[in-house]
Amino acid sequence: MADFAWTIPLWPLLGWLVLGLVGGRLPRRLVALIGCGTVALAFAAAVAARATFPGEPQERTLFTWIAAGAFSVDAGLLLDRLSIVMVLMVSGVGLLIHIYSVGYMAEDRAYSRYFAYLNLFMASMLLLVMGRSLLVLFVGWELVGLCSYLLIGFWFDRERAANSGRKAFVVNRIGDAAFLIGVLLLWTSLGTLDLRAIGAQAATLGPPVMVTASLLLFTGATGKSAQLPLYTWLPDAMEGPTPVSALIHAATMVTAGVYMIARLFPLFTHPVTVVVVSTVGALTAFFAATIALVEWDMKRVMAYSTISQLGYMFLAVGVLAPAAGIFHLTTHAFFKALLFLAAGSVMHAMHNVIDMHVLGGLARPLRYTAGAFIIGGLALAGIPPFSGFFSKDLILERAWEHAVGGGSPVPFILGLVTALVTAVYITRAARYAFFDQPHRESHPHEAPPVMLWPMVLLALLTVAGGLLGAQRIGAPLLEFLAPQFAAAAPHEAAPGLFVPVLSILAGVAGVAIGWLGYRDRRDPDLGWVARLFSRHWYLLDLYDGVLVPAAKRVAVLLAGPVDLGVIDRAVNGIGALAAGGARGLRRLQTGYVRQYAAIILVGTILLMAYWATR
Amino acid sequence: MVPLPAYLVLGALLFSLGMIGVLVRRNALIVFMSIELMLNSVNLTFVALSRHLGSMDGQLAVFFTIVVAGVEVVVGLAIIVEIFRSRATVNLDDVDLLRG
């Protein structure tokens, strides 16, 4: 393994240091060069890692981080098949989005702060996927959460952006608490936090511990990856700059939960865990897709779509097909980043207007953007030969085998229905924004080349990405990952045509419904169903009407009577005790030398009397 | 031959005189002289006991006391001179910067 390969997370970290410390004084071109150049170096190191990968997992220890008795954690890196796929995807897509940002953020005042945050995010994400111990992974996990918060609230002078950042942080905290408990449970029962050791020894755990630990970690994943019931922060995260939405809230960070489960895959093989993970994934996929159907903000459509596609990935790892999940993770990174960049290009052209009520007819003035959006949309809808078809179809095939093999049929059925709904909502969005007659006269201008080229490259990847997993040509990505998931569910070598045909039918039918049923920016009247969808199946009423007010009341109680009344009083009381005691004692210090001498005399006499009478 | 108790009683009297001087006088120089009196009363006791016990240890201690007292005079007088320069007084009760 080339030494260069181990420097992957180092470069963006350096970029963050330089930009964070002196970025404000550097010219913009240099800031852009440092921001993109460090990520390009990380990508080059990732390519070197793939090129020199010997086949066996490679480890490297940087230093002993914690050594406390039996508890010892090394800060170490791990490069195996799974992390190589992840670093290639993260640094590659990240590089394209960094370049796009050079154009998108060109007018922004806080140019260097933006690139500093973005570089810090890249370093954290690469650390997350390269960490050798669960604790290092957790450090990366929390750091990407921090970067997410910083970048959602990047325009913190807008109240909504600042609130959305806070919301993301708080909701993630709920999941992270469960995650941390899971980590501690694994430590107490296995005595190690090394990721490979956990994978190897997972089978020795008793079923209660195994199910509890896996579900605790999964709860953490539902926060980070915006699954039911902790999905609410992701739509609000769209307040951040659009490239951030593309990079963090579509392609990379939100997939960390899927990566974590694939990484600790043997831990998630207990039947109870299988049912929970696959059902939550399938329900989320369907649930979020229905919301996307009635959403009018184009970026929020993408956000619900991301939640839905992440649901597919959890469905895949749930039904013991982690390779399919990682494959979908990769193609989704391509086409969803492309869709977001296209949406960003629309915002750039329309002066930040993203409400589909007032968009329309953009296909002519924004030809490249429209082309990119349509390619990404077709991939999302699962139309062959675009990449999304292959990965989604593979997941559906695995879900079908799961159902036939005696598992629950719910993942397959919901997955298939969701494929239809997905095609409808993305066709609706494309039609409203790009094809229907414009609402009012406007003169949008196409994005500059620095924004178009990343879109072109992502479009190429979106078209060709399916080749990574197309089984008819040998599925290079799946073959590469196969040794990693030797314990995964075995499947028949020759897939039938039944599921692909159903999947294509669902996609085509969805596109047809979307094109014919929605026109002139008027949704067909769905009556109470539309209300059901737009209220998030009344989950919004549960959250906004019950849970959030209850939490606020608890917070008021804790802040007032408990914090001020008990804790602050205790602390202040201790302080007052010390101050009062000192006020009394200071009277001894009169400053009169003769008095000190008298006290010494008395003390000496007392001592001598004590010795004499003893 | 003067008996030993006479020396010890004299030493105790001198020590008490010095002690009272330290406690009741305010003039720093007088206090200083009183301290010297106390030191030398102890010296007298040392020497008397040394003679009585036939050991040289007491006389050794006396030499130490004399040397340290000399050093103390140097430092102490310098401090008193400095106090007088800055405050135009050597009254110990006026020097109470360390009052709490």
XYZ file of C-alpha atoms in Angstrom:
714
model
C 0.000 0.000 0.000
C 1.497 3.295 -1.029
C 2.233 5.678 1.854
C 0.484 8.386 -0.149
C -2.765 6.449 0.235
C -2.763 6.980 3.987
C -2.741 10.773 3.601
C -6.316 10.874 2.252
C -7.946 12.779 5.154
C -4.858 14.875 5.781
C -5.146 17.167 2.760
C -8.589 18.637 3.403
C -7.573 19.028 7.036
C -4.591 21.117 5.936
C -6.879 23.099 3.656
C -9.184 23.798 6.582
C -6.283 24.925 8.760
C -4.919 27.299 6.136
C -8.298 28.692 5.091
C -9.586 28.878 8.628
C -6.550 30.743 9.926
C -5.597 33.107 7.115
C -8.267 32.510 4.438
C -9.853 35.894 4.986
C -6.684 37.657 3.883
C -6.096 35.577 0.758
C -7.376 36.515 -2.693
C -10.474 34.602 -3.806
C -8.723 32.715 -6.567
C -6.192 31.359 -4.072
C -8.956 30.395 -1.641
C -10.720 28.471 -4.393
C -7.432 26.856 -5.426
C -6.658 25.708 -1.870
C -10.234 24.556 -1.273
C -10.416 22.472 -4.433
C -6.736 21.523 -4.620
C -6.677 19.814 -1.232
C -9.723 17.748 -2.144
C -8.118 16.903 -5.487
C -5.070 15.630 -3.578
C -7.352 13.552 -1.352
C -8.992 12.117 -4.463
C -5.569 11.363 -5.966
C -4.597 9.595 -2.740
C -7.840 7.613 -2.875
C -7.070 6.577 -6.455
C -3.573 5.575 -5.331
C -5.138 3.545 -2.543
C -7.331 1.699 -5.023
C -4.455 1.180 -7.466
C -2.068 -0.243 -4.880
C -4.682 -2.127 -2.853
C -3.292 -5.641 -2.299
C -6.666 -7.273 -1.626
C -6.332 -7.797 2.110
C -7.514 -5.128 4.565
C -4.707 -2.725 5.455
C -4.378 -1.051 8.830
C -2.213 1.674 10.193
C -1.965 2.926 13.772
C -1.243 6.607 14.217
C -0.923 6.693 18.011
C -2.507 5.266 21.124
C -5.341 7.631 21.787
C -6.743 6.372 25.098
C -5.000 3.952 27.443
C -6.898 3.554 30.705
C -6.387 0.155 32.267
C -8.052 -2.451 30.111
C -9.664 0.238 27.990
C -7.336 1.095 25.138
C -8.181 2.762 21.873
C -5.746 3.393 19.061
C -6.260 6.249 16.666
C -5.899 4.068 13.616
C -6.938 4.004 9.986
C -8.321 1.091 8.027
C -8.399 0.651 4.270
C -10.369 -2.323 3.053
C -12.695 -2.874 0.139
C -15.606 -1.016 1.703
C -13.632 2.018 2.818
C -11.874 2.269 -0.563
C -15.232 2.428 -2.326
C -16.363 5.066 0.162
C -13.256 7.271 -0.015
C -13.309 7.159 -3.826
C -16.960 8.186 -3.896
C -16.668 10.825 -1.156
C -13.530 12.492 -2.492
C -14.606 12.211 -6.141
C -18.101 13.648 -5.735
C -16.718 16.064 -3.152
C -14.153 17.373 -5.624
C -16.803 18.025 -8.284
C -19.018 19.842 -5.785
C -16.079 21.925 -4.538
C -15.411 23.036 -8.112
C -19.101 23.812 -8.616
C -19.036 25.896 -5.451
C -16.331 28.129 -6.920
C -18.981 29.439 -9.303
C -22.022 29.122 -7.072
C -20.536 31.001 -4.132
C -18.601 33.523 -6.246
C -20.657 36.468 -4.986
C -20.674 35.453 -1.330
C -18.942 37.592 1.266
C -17.767 34.673 3.402
C -16.003 32.842 0.575
C -13.064 31.546 2.601
C -15.229 30.550 5.572
C -17.353 28.475 3.202
C -14.397 26.587 1.785
C -12.847 26.156 5.233
C -16.052 24.487 6.487
C -16.318 22.399 3.344
C -12.722 21.203 3.694
C -13.284 20.371 7.348
C -16.299 18.371 6.321
C -14.289 16.421 3.747
C -11.598 15.612 6.320
C -14.226 14.489 8.857
C -16.128 12.361 6.376
C -12.943 10.684 5.141
C -11.953 10.030 8.759
C -15.402 8.524 9.366
C -15.070 6.023 6.531
C -11.395 5.256 7.256
C -11.567 4.955 11.052
C -10.347 1.610 12.334
C -12.104 1.714 15.674
C -15.740 2.414 16.380
C -14.662 5.351 18.527
C -12.700 6.947 15.667
C -15.742 6.399 13.467
C -17.808 8.134 16.145
C -15.412 11.098 16.155
C -15.887 11.443 12.404
C -19.625 10.930 12.906
C -19.827 13.861 15.329
C -17.494 16.057 13.275
C -19.594 15.710 10.125
C -22.591 16.577 12.284
C -20.816 19.721 13.423
C -19.933 20.667 9.823
C -23.525 20.004 8.821
C -24.696 22.402 11.532
C -22.155 25.048 10.509
C -23.069 24.812 6.833
C -26.863 24.648 7.244
C -26.569 27.840 9.280
C -23.959 29.253 6.930
C -26.119 32.305 6.277
C -26.743 32.691 9.970
C -28.108 36.207 9.608
C -31.245 34.560 8.215
C -33.242 33.349 11.172
C -34.603 30.296 9.363
C -31.119 29.111 8.467
C -29.884 29.490 12.025
C -32.938 27.646 13.386
C -32.578 24.853 10.845
C -28.959 24.343 11.852
C -29.984 24.078 15.477
C -32.776 21.676 14.629
C -30.395 19.410 12.730
C -28.021 19.437 15.667
C -30.669 18.667 18.280
C -32.379 15.893 16.300
C -29.027 14.287 15.547
C -28.168 14.460 19.229
C -31.077 12.147 20.031
C -29.742 9.515 17.667
C -26.156 10.044 18.748
C -27.025 9.419 22.386
C -28.376 5.993 21.446
C -25.333 5.418 19.243
C -22.978 6.139 22.116
C -24.854 3.785 24.429
C -24.557 1.122 21.738
C -20.802 1.726 21.502
C -20.451 1.353 25.281
C -22.576 -1.798 25.269
C -20.326 -3.308 22.611
C -17.283 -2.367 24.657
C -18.586 -3.950 27.850
C -19.631 -7.159 26.117
C -16.798 -7.620 23.618
C -13.914 -5.739 25.230
C -12.865 -4.187 21.950
C -13.961 -1.350 19.713
C -11.927 -2.407 16.694
C -14.373 -2.504 13.788
C -13.057 -5.689 12.245
C -12.872 -7.410 15.616
C -16.492 -6.467 16.348
C -17.489 -7.884 12.978
C -15.580 -11.093 13.609
C -16.865 -11.583 17.161
C -20.448 -10.439 16.649
C -21.618 -14.039 16.346
C -20.333 -14.799 19.865
C -22.693 -12.253 21.413
C -25.856 -13.503 23.010
C -29.029 -12.644 21.057
C -30.290 -10.065 23.606
C -27.028 -8.104 23.540
C -26.702 -8.434 19.781
C -30.225 -7.167 19.112
C -29.949 -4.355 21.678
C -26.569 -3.151 20.436
C -27.567 -3.313 16.774
C -30.823 -1.445 17.402
C -29.050 1.234 19.437
C -26.550 1.773 16.622
C -29.432 1.744 14.159
C -31.163 4.484 16.158
C -28.017 6.556 15.714
C -28.202 5.814 12.003
C -31.833 6.966 11.793
C -30.711 10.337 13.123
C -27.690 10.794 10.891
C -29.390 9.321 7.819
C -32.775 10.991 8.388
C -34.956 7.899 8.709
C -38.246 7.554 10.542
C -38.756 8.872 13.134
C -35.776 11.257 13.188
C -36.076 12.476 9.575
C -37.458 15.955 10.323
C -34.177 17.854 10.222
C -33.216 17.008 6.646
C -35.893 19.005 4.770
C -35.042 22.046 6.907
C -31.349 21.507 6.159
C -32.109 22.813 2.662
C -31.652 26.331 4.109
C -27.922 25.876 3.540
C -26.143 26.651 0.263
C -27.221 24.221 -2.463
C -23.764 22.642 -3.028
C -23.802 21.826 0.680
C -27.149 20.111 0.249
C -25.676 18.161 -2.641
C -22.520 17.142 -0.822
C -23.560 16.684 2.805
C -27.304 16.184 2.745
C -27.499 13.935 -0.292
C -24.254 12.297 -1.357
C -22.080 11.751 1.677
C -22.906 12.552 5.292
C -26.443 11.200 5.355
C -25.162 7.891 3.973
C -22.941 7.453 7.029
C -25.628 5.367 8.725
C -25.747 2.970 5.776
C -21.969 2.776 5.759
C -21.890 2.066 9.500
C -24.336 -0.830 9.177
C -22.489 -2.250 6.174
C -19.260 -1.918 8.133
C -20.625 -3.773 11.170
C -22.740 -6.008 9.003
C -22.365 -9.269 11.012
C -23.865 -7.472 14.006
C -27.059 -6.758 12.074
C -27.887 -10.318 11.019
C -30.217 -11.275 13.865
C -33.783 -11.844 12.557
C -35.258 -9.181 14.842
C -32.765 -6.600 13.613
C -33.424 -7.675 10.025
C -37.140 -7.051 10.418
C -36.680 -3.696 12.154
C -34.058 -2.263 9.790
C -35.702 -3.417 6.573
C -39.186 -2.327 7.695
C -38.050 1.095 8.872
C -36.141 1.536 5.604
C -39.091 0.495 3.446
C -41.583 2.603 5.415
C -39.306 5.635 5.226
C -38.788 5.156 1.503
C -42.536 5.120 0.876
C -43.428 7.779 3.434
C -40.913 10.347 2.206
C -41.793 9.721 -1.434
C -45.446 10.538 -0.752
C -44.443 13.838 0.875
C -42.258 14.715 -2.119
C -45.392 14.308 -4.224
C -47.079 17.364 -2.688
C -44.059 19.556 -1.940
C -43.593 22.784 -3.891
C -40.104 23.829 -2.898
C -37.823 22.131 -5.428
C -34.982 21.610 -2.977
C -37.314 20.136 -0.398
C -38.609 17.729 -3.044
C -34.989 16.621 -3.357
C -34.654 16.389 0.405
C -37.662 14.071 0.746
C -36.368 12.150 -2.235
C -33.036 11.718 -0.438
C -34.795 10.454 2.691
C -36.724 8.051 0.510
C -33.624 6.775 -1.314
C -31.782 6.375 1.980
C -34.751 4.258 3.012
C -33.981 2.001 0.041
C -30.400 1.653 1.251
C -31.520 0.683 4.750
C -33.985 -1.706 3.178
C -31.047 -3.299 1.350
C -28.747 -3.664 4.360
C -31.803 -4.782 6.302
C -32.527 -7.733 4.009
C -28.855 -8.774 4.298
C -27.791 -7.316 0.951
C -25.189 -4.731 2.041
C -23.399 -4.789 -1.318
C -26.639 -3.721 -3.000
C -27.010 -0.970 -0.403
C -23.508 0.336 -1.035
C -24.108 0.134 -4.790
C -27.246 2.240 -4.444
C -25.374 4.565 -2.107
C -22.812 5.147 -4.869
C -25.224 5.647 -7.763
C -27.448 7.796 -5.549
C -24.454 9.973 -4.738
C -23.994 10.536 -8.465
C -27.539 11.244 -9.535
C -28.749 13.035 -6.420
C -25.698 15.312 -6.396
C -26.451 15.974 -10.061
C -30.085 16.809 -9.308
C -29.060 19.148 -6.496
C -26.455 20.891 -8.619
C -29.080 21.350 -11.328
C -31.487 22.772 -8.743
C -28.679 25.051 -7.580
C -28.149 26.163 -11.146
C -31.868 27.019 -11.348
C -31.567 29.075 -8.146
C -28.466 30.753 -9.541
C -30.335 31.664 -12.724
C -33.597 32.688 -11.033
C -32.048 34.739 -8.209
C -32.690 32.184 -5.478
C -36.280 31.458 -6.477
C -36.903 27.752 -5.927
C -40.694 27.674 -5.437
C -42.121 25.622 -8.277
C -45.253 27.797 -8.298
C -43.281 30.518 -10.056
C -40.801 28.483 -12.073
C -41.488 27.128 -15.533
C -40.240 26.958 -19.090
C -36.610 26.785 -18.049
C -35.755 23.986 -20.494
C -35.053 26.493 -23.282
C -32.870 29.099 -21.547
C -31.145 26.593 -19.257
C -30.473 23.810 -21.729
C -27.545 22.181 -19.957
C -29.142 22.458 -16.551
C -32.361 20.965 -17.841
C -30.442 18.141 -19.495
C -28.602 17.418 -16.269
C -31.842 17.467 -14.276
C -33.570 15.135 -16.710
C -30.666 12.658 -16.698
C -30.599 12.702 -12.898
C -34.380 12.446 -12.778
C -34.478 9.449 -15.106
C -31.854 7.741 -12.958
C -33.893 8.496 -9.844
C -37.059 7.226 -11.533
C -35.271 3.962 -12.278
C -35.451 4.080 -16.033
C -32.800 1.895 -17.746
C -30.015 2.315 -18.761
C -29.402 5.015 -16.153
C -27.483 3.984 -13.038
C -30.368 4.358 -10.612
C -32.242 1.587 -12.350
C -29.513 -0.999 -11.768
C -29.000 -0.294 -8.109
C -32.677 0.074 -7.242
C -33.495 -3.027 -9.224
C -30.787 -4.973 -7.386
C -32.286 -3.915 -4.062
C -35.750 -4.969 -5.204
C -34.393 -8.322 -6.366
C -32.790 -8.919 -2.984
C -35.995 -7.866 -1.246
C -37.910 -10.293 -3.464
C -35.520 -13.121 -2.602
C -35.888 -12.138 1.041
C -39.674 -12.377 0.766
C -39.577 -15.668 -1.179
C -37.054 -17.079 1.264
C -39.520 -16.754 4.128
C -38.844 -13.170 5.138
C -41.335 -10.361 5.349
C -42.874 -9.303 2.005
C -43.325 -5.718 3.240
C -39.913 -4.408 2.034
C -40.454 -5.682 -1.489
C -44.024 -4.424 -1.823
C -43.286 -0.992 -0.375
C -40.071 -0.792 -2.428
C -41.965 -1.456 -5.633
C -44.753 1.012 -4.838
C -42.144 3.602 -3.889
C -40.447 3.131 -7.272
C -43.712 4.200 -8.879
C -44.231 7.192 -6.575
C -40.590 8.237 -7.057
C -41.017 8.384 -10.820
C -44.212 10.433 -10.412
C -42.781 13.113 -8.104
C -39.556 13.647 -10.037
C -41.441 13.874 -13.332
C -43.810 16.383 -11.734
C -40.903 18.488 -10.520
C -39.130 18.366 -13.890
C -42.318 19.242 -15.718
C -43.234 22.165 -13.459
C -39.765 23.685 -13.465
C -38.586 23.111 -16.996
C -41.496 22.494 -19.356
C -44.723 24.201 -18.344
C -45.256 27.755 -19.564
C -43.436 30.273 -17.377
C -45.545 32.058 -14.830
C -44.117 35.465 -15.685
C -41.547 36.945 -17.963
C -37.974 36.406 -16.822
C -34.583 36.212 -18.438
C -32.605 33.496 -16.717
C -29.008 32.982 -17.713
C -27.214 29.647 -17.905
C -24.577 28.949 -15.264
C -20.869 29.641 -15.911
C -18.622 26.793 -17.156
C -17.125 26.221 -13.703
C -20.593 25.131 -12.601
C -21.518 23.317 -15.808
C -18.487 21.046 -16.025
C -19.053 19.308 -12.685
C -22.641 18.745 -13.802
C -21.471 17.265 -17.104
C -19.080 14.902 -15.324
C -21.737 13.882 -12.795
C -24.179 13.325 -15.664
C -21.653 11.010 -17.312
C -21.227 9.134 -14.033
C -25.008 8.966 -13.669
C -25.360 7.435 -17.101
C -22.412 5.064 -16.796
C -22.562 4.307 -13.065
C -24.909 1.412 -13.608
C -22.060 -0.480 -15.243
C -20.493 -0.774 -11.785
C -23.204 -3.189 -10.784
C -24.819 -4.447 -13.985
C -24.759 -8.181 -13.482
C -24.785 -8.972 -17.174
C -21.300 -7.489 -17.512
C -19.830 -8.891 -14.317
C -20.682 -6.140 -11.844
C -17.178 -4.857 -11.024
C -18.238 -2.979 -7.896
C -20.190 -5.910 -6.495
C -17.347 -8.303 -7.316
C -14.910 -5.970 -5.591
C -17.093 -5.812 -2.478
C -17.992 -9.514 -2.404
C -15.168 -10.692 -0.054
C -16.169 -7.951 2.377
C -19.644 -9.366 2.828
C -18.923 -13.068 2.762
C -21.500 -13.485 5.517
C -24.279 -11.799 3.545
C -27.321 -13.678 2.330
C -26.424 -16.013 -0.517
C -28.415 -15.486 -3.682
C -28.924 -17.369 -6.889
C -26.342 -16.596 -9.551
C -28.724 -16.015 -12.447
C -31.372 -13.388 -11.600
C -34.764 -13.878 -13.133
C -36.509 -11.325 -15.305
C -39.585 -11.038 -13.110
C -38.382 -8.295 -10.773
C -36.575 -6.145 -13.410
C -39.701 -6.154 -15.568
C -41.878 -5.081 -12.634
C -39.341 -2.434 -11.692
C -39.174 -1.007 -15.221
C -42.966 -1.047 -15.451
C -43.233 0.884 -12.189
C -40.721 3.466 -13.393
C -42.320 3.947 -16.812
C -45.825 4.064 -15.379
C -44.677 6.617 -12.828
C -43.147 8.854 -15.474
C -46.327 8.591 -17.546
C -48.542 9.462 -14.594
C -46.251 12.331 -13.654
C -46.250 13.729 -17.160
C -49.939 13.321 -17.907
C -51.448 13.915 -14.486
C -49.610 17.111 -13.615
C -49.641 20.140 -15.878
C -49.567 23.907 -15.692
C -48.341 23.748 -12.113
C -51.652 22.405 -10.873
C -51.688 19.197 -8.873
C -54.631 16.859 -9.546
C -57.141 17.083 -6.728
C -56.320 14.277 -4.343
C -58.566 15.557 -1.572
C -57.809 14.257 1.892
C -54.899 12.203 0.545
C -53.014 15.352 -0.376
C -53.625 16.704 3.097
C -52.438 13.407 4.554
C -49.212 13.652 2.574
C -48.539 17.312 3.215
C -49.055 16.812 6.962
C -46.537 13.966 6.795
C -49.242 11.390 7.573
C -50.081 13.598 10.570
C -46.647 13.003 12.018
C -46.146 16.763 11.800
C -49.118 17.231 14.115
C -47.627 14.708 16.505
C -44.246 16.458 16.449
C -45.309 20.105 16.344
C -48.453 19.656 18.412
C -47.377 17.189 21.088
C -43.722 16.254 21.256
C -42.065 19.626 20.677
C -44.358 21.545 23.121
C -43.849 18.783 25.692
C -40.097 18.972 25.248
C -40.257 22.752 25.561
C -42.252 22.503 28.768
C -39.702 20.090 30.172
C -36.963 22.477 29.080
C -38.666 25.406 30.834
C -39.037 23.297 33.950
C -35.391 22.284 33.843
C -34.178 25.811 33.122
C -36.260 27.490 35.829
C -36.961 25.539 39.015
C -34.331 22.855 38.491
C -31.390 24.766 37.083
C -31.905 28.132 38.756
C -33.563 26.792 41.872
C -31.503 23.723 42.695
C -28.277 23.555 40.750
C -27.436 27.255 40.671
C -28.408 27.595 44.323
C -26.138 24.756 45.305
C -23.220 26.214 43.367
C -23.839 29.757 44.611
C -24.310 28.449 48.157
C -20.900 26.791 48.132
C -19.410 30.015 46.853
C -21.202 32.087 49.518
C -20.011 29.682 52.209
C -16.406 30.142 51.140
C -16.835 33.920 50.868
C -18.498 34.199 54.289
C -15.859 32.046 55.915
C -13.140 34.144 54.342
C -14.799 37.373 55.560
C -14.619 36.019 59.111
C -11.095 34.706 58.830
C -9.613 37.847 57.312
C -10.162 39.656 60.641
C -7.225 37.646 61.950
C -4.950 39.517 59.570
C -4.781 42.859 61.411
C -1.442 43.964 60.055
C -0.133 44.686 63.609
C 3.254 43.013 63.967
C 3.024 43.043 67.756
C -0.253 41.194 67.670
C 1.290 38.481 65.502
C 4.127 38.209 67.999
C 1.631 37.862 70.852
C -0.225 35.110 68.979
C 3.068 33.306 68.400
C 3.810 33.583 72.100
C 0.424 32.249 73.137
C 0.718 29.441 70.629
C 4.157 28.504 71.893
C 2.991 28.492 75.484
C 0.022 26.300 74.576
C 2.278 23.865 72.730
C 4.680 23.704 75.641
C 1.819 23.188 78.060
C 0.574 20.363 75.852
C 4.003 18.703 75.788
C 4.477 19.216 79.495
C 1.186 17.619 80.491
C 1.290 14.731 78.056
C 31.350 28.939 91.500
C 27.944 30.277 90.450
C 25.363 27.500 90.467
C 23.548 26.525 87.251
C 20.042 27.640 88.318
C 21.311 31.199 88.663
C 22.283 31.257 85.004
C 18.972 29.705 83.938
C 16.932 32.145 86.019
C 18.911 35.059 84.607
C 18.364 33.716 81.057
C 14.634 33.374 81.668
C 14.431 36.904 83.081
C 16.311 38.360 80.127
C 14.099 36.410 77.698
C 10.938 37.675 79.359
C 12.235 41.246 79.321
C 12.891 40.928 75.595
C 9.510 39.348 75.051
C 7.714 42.149 76.852
C 9.747 44.687 74.869
C 8.652 43.107 71.593
C 5.033 43.085 72.681
C 4.639 46.537 74.172
C 7.055 48.841 72.314
C 6.092 50.406 68.989
C 9.399 51.780 67.903
C 10.882 49.333 65.445
C 14.442 49.920 66.705
C 13.492 49.151 70.306
C 11.640 46.018 69.185
C 14.766 45.081 67.306
C 16.951 45.492 70.368
C 14.459 43.447 72.398
C 14.777 40.615 69.891
C 18.570 40.768 70.303
C 18.059 40.543 74.051
C 15.958 37.407 73.623
C 18.577 35.838 71.357
C 21.352 36.494 73.808
C 19.357 35.234 76.765
C 19.091 31.932 74.891
C 22.834 32.080 74.189
C 23.473 32.437 77.899
C 21.340 29.385 78.618
C 23.177 27.397 75.958
C 26.583 28.245 77.315
C 25.597 27.552 80.923
C 24.185 24.156 80.061
C 27.201 23.382 77.895
C 29.458 23.990 80.829
C 27.202 22.016 83.153
C 26.930 18.995 80.874
C 30.555 19.104 79.725
C 29.459 19.034 76.072
C 30.517 21.393 73.258
C 27.142 21.179 71.482
C 25.733 24.206 73.294
C 28.675 26.414 72.395
C 28.385 25.310 68.773
C 24.753 26.421 68.789
C 25.782 29.765 70.228
C 28.121 30.411 67.321
C 25.326 29.664 64.912
C 23.043 32.050 66.763
C 25.636 34.822 66.692
C 26.213 34.426 62.947
C 22.498 34.313 62.139
C 21.836 37.272 64.426
C 24.496 39.233 62.555
C 22.831 38.491 59.256
C 19.456 39.355 60.714
C 20.770 42.723 61.877
C 21.942 43.539 58.362
C 18.609 42.656 56.756
C 16.431 44.005 59.555
C 18.159 47.373 59.787
C 18.011 47.756 56.010
C 14.255 47.132 56.113
C 13.769 49.601 58.937
C 15.765 52.255 57.047
C 13.646 51.673 53.946
C 10.439 51.954 55.976
C 11.673 55.178 57.501
C 12.565 56.598 54.104
C 9.193 55.877 52.578
C 6.982 56.722 55.568
C 9.073 58.971 57.794
C 8.186 56.793 60.775
C 9.399 53.634 62.440
C 6.183 53.058 64.366
C 5.256 49.390 63.797
C 1.503 50.016 64.181
C 1.601 52.393 61.222
C 2.997 49.616 59.001
C -0.115 47.534 58.386
C -0.320 47.035 54.610
C -1.049 43.331 55.112
C -4.254 43.997 57.019
C -7.019 41.714 55.676
